[in-house]
Short mmCIF file of C-alpha atoms in Angstrom, two decimals:
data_model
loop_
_atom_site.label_atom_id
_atom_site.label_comp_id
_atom_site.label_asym_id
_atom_site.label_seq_id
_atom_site.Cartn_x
_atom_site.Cartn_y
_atom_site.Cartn_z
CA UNK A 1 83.04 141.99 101.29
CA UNK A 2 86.96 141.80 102.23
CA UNK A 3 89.59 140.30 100.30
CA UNK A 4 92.39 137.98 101.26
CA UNK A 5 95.54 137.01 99.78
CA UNK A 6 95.70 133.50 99.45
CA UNK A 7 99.44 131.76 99.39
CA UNK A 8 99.17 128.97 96.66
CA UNK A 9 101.41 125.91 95.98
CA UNK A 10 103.01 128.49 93.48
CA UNK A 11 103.66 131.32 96.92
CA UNK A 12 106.95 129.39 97.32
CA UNK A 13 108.28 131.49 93.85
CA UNK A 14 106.61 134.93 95.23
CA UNK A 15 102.83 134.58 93.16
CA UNK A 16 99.63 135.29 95.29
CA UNK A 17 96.20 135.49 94.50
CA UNK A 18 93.27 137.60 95.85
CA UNK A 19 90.32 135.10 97.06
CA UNK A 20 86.94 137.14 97.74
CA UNK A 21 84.40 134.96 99.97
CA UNK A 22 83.77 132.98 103.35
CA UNK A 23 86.28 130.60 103.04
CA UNK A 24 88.95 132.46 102.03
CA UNK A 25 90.19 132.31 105.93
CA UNK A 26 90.36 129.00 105.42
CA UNK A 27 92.58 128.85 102.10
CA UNK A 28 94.79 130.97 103.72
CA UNK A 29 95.60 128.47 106.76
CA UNK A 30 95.73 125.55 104.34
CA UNK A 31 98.10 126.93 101.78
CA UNK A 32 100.22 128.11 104.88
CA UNK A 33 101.02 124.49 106.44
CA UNK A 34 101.67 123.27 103.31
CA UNK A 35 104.31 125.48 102.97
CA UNK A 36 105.97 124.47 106.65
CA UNK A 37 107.83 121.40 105.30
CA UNK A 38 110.90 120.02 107.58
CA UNK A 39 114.38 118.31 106.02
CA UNK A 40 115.95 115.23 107.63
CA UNK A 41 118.26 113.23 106.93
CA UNK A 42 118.14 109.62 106.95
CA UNK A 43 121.23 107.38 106.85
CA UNK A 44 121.42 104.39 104.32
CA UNK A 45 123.44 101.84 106.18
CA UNK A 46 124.07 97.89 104.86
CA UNK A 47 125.74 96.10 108.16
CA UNK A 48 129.81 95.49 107.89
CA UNK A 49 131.26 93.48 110.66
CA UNK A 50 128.48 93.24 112.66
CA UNK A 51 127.87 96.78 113.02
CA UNK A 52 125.34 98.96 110.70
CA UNK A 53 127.51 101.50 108.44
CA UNK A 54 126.27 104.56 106.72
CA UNK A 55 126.71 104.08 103.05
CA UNK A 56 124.45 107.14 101.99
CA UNK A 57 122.52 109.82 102.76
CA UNK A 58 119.24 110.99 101.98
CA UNK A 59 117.47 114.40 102.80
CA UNK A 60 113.78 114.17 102.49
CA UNK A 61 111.18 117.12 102.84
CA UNK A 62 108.03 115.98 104.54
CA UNK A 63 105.06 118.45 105.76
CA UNK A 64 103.32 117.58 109.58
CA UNK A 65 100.94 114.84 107.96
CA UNK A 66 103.53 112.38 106.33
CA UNK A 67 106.16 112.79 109.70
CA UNK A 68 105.34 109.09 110.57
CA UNK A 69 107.55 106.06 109.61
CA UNK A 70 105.17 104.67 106.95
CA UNK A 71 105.38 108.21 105.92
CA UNK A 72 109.69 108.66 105.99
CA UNK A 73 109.67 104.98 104.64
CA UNK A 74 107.68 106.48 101.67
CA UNK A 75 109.60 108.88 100.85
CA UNK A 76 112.80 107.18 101.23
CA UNK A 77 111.77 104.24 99.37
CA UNK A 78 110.91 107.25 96.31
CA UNK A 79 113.97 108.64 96.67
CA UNK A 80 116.25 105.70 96.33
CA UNK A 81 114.05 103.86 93.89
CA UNK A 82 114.44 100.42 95.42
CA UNK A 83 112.28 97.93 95.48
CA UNK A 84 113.96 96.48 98.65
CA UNK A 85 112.06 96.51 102.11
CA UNK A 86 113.94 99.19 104.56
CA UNK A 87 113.30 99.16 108.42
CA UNK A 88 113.88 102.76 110.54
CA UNK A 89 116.12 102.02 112.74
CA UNK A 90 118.38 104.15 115.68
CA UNK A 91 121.51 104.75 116.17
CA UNK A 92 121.58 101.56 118.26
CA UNK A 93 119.96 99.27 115.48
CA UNK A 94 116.31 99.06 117.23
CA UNK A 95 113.44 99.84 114.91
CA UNK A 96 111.55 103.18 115.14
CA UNK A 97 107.99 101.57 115.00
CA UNK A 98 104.94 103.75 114.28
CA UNK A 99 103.69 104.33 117.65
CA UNK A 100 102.30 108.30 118.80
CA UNK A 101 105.40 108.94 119.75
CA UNK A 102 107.25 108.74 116.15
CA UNK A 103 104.20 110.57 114.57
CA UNK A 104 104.64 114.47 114.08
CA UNK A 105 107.84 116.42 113.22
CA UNK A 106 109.20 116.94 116.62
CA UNK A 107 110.28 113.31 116.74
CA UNK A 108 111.83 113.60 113.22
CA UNK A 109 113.16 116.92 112.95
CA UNK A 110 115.82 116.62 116.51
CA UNK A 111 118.88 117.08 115.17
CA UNK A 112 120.78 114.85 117.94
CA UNK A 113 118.92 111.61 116.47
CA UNK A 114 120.68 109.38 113.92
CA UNK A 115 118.16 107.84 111.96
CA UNK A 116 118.85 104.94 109.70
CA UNK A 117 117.51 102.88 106.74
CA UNK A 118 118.31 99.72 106.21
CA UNK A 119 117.29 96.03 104.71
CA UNK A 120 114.56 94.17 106.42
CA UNK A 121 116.63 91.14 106.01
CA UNK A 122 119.87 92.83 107.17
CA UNK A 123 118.15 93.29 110.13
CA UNK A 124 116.43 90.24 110.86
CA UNK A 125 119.44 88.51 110.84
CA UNK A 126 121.21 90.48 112.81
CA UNK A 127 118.03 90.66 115.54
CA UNK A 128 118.25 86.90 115.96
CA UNK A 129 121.57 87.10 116.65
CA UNK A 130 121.57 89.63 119.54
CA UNK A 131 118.26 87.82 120.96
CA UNK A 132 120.53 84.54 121.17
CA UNK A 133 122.92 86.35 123.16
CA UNK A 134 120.84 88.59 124.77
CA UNK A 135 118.66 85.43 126.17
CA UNK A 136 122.05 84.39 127.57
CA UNK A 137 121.90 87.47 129.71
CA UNK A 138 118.67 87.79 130.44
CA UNK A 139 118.60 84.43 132.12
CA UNK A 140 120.84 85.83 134.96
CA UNK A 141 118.59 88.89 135.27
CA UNK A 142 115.28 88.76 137.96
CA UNK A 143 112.66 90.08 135.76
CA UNK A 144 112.00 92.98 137.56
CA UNK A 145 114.99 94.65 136.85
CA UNK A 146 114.34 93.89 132.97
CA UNK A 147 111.35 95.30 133.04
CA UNK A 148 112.35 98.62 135.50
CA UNK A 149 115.20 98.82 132.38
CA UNK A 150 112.32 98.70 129.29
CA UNK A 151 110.19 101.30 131.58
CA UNK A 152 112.99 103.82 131.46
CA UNK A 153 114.32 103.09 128.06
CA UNK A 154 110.49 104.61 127.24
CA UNK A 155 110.32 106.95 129.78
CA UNK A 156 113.81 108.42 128.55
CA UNK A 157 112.25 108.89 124.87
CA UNK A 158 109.96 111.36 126.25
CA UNK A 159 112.83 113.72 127.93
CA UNK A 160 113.16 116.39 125.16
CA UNK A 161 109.12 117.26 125.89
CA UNK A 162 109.45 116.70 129.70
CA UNK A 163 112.20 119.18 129.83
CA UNK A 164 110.44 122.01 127.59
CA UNK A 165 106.99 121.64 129.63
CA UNK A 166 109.77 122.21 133.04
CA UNK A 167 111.34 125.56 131.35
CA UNK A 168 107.42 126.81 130.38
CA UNK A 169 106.77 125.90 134.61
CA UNK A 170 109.77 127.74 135.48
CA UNK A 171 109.14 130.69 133.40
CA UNK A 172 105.64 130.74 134.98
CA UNK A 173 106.97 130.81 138.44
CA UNK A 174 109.73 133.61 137.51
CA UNK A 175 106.98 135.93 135.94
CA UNK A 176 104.68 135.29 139.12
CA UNK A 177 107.75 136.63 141.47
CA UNK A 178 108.22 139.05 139.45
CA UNK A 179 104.47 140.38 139.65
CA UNK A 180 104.74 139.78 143.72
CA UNK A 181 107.83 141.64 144.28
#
């Protein structure tokens, strides 16, 4: 019979425990992702002049399972205490919706995206607004070129992964040079 030390919800002050048995393996692996926990920080913001302003910050810890926006919006809405409905939103005011893109910690964890929080009704007023204007605009737009723009809006959200699967490729072809020289 072998023993295994089994990290606990209590491993984070220093405590193990020795687990005996066939599904010890498998204690192991759970207590370890519970333990890999990301921080992000998520921007209050109320709109002032039209624009959305940061009024405060929050830093919420969330493991692999709750890195979706019902999940941030959970933990969000705990930590401020608010009854209010919030809306994830982008540094350009769009809502983050809960699509397969937004779910996992790679989406949430990149330090280079502003995330923000704020009122549902903030931002359905100020939605209606830029779709009056924006209908202005469109109207002098052929619809092809609005909907080349929307393709590579999404096709630009996927860059960060597109450009680490290119390095991997690279580093591929480098080692196989290497091997042929």
């Amino acid at each position: 019979m072998h023993s295994f030390l089994q990290h606990t919800g209590a491993a984070a002050s220093g405590r193990t425990q020795e687990v005996d048995g066939p599904h010890s393996g498998t204690a192991i692996h759970t207590a370890t992702r519970l333990q890999q926990q990301t921080i992000a920080n998520v921007f209050l913001a109320d709109l002032v002049g039209g624009k959305w302003t940061p009024q405060k910050t929050v830093a919420i810890r969330f493991n692999e399972h709750e890195a979706s926006v019902p999940g941030i919006l959970a933990k969000v809405q705990d930590a401020v205490g608010g009854e209010e409905v919030l809306i994830l939103t982008d540094g350009q005011g769009n809502e983050i919706l809960d699509t397969e893109g937004t779910k996992g910690s790679t989406y949430w964890k990149q330090n280079s995206r502003k995330v923000f929080d704020v009122p549902e009704q903030q931002f359905l007023e100020i939605r209606s607004k830029k779709r009056r204007f924006s209908q202005r605009d469109d109207d002098s737009q052929p619809p092809e070129v609005l909907e080349r723009t929307e393709e590579v809006v999404l096709a630009s959200q996927d860059l960060p992964e597109v450009a680490q699967t290119i390095r991997r490729l690279k580093n591929v072809q480098q080692s196989r040079m290497h091997l042929l020289a």
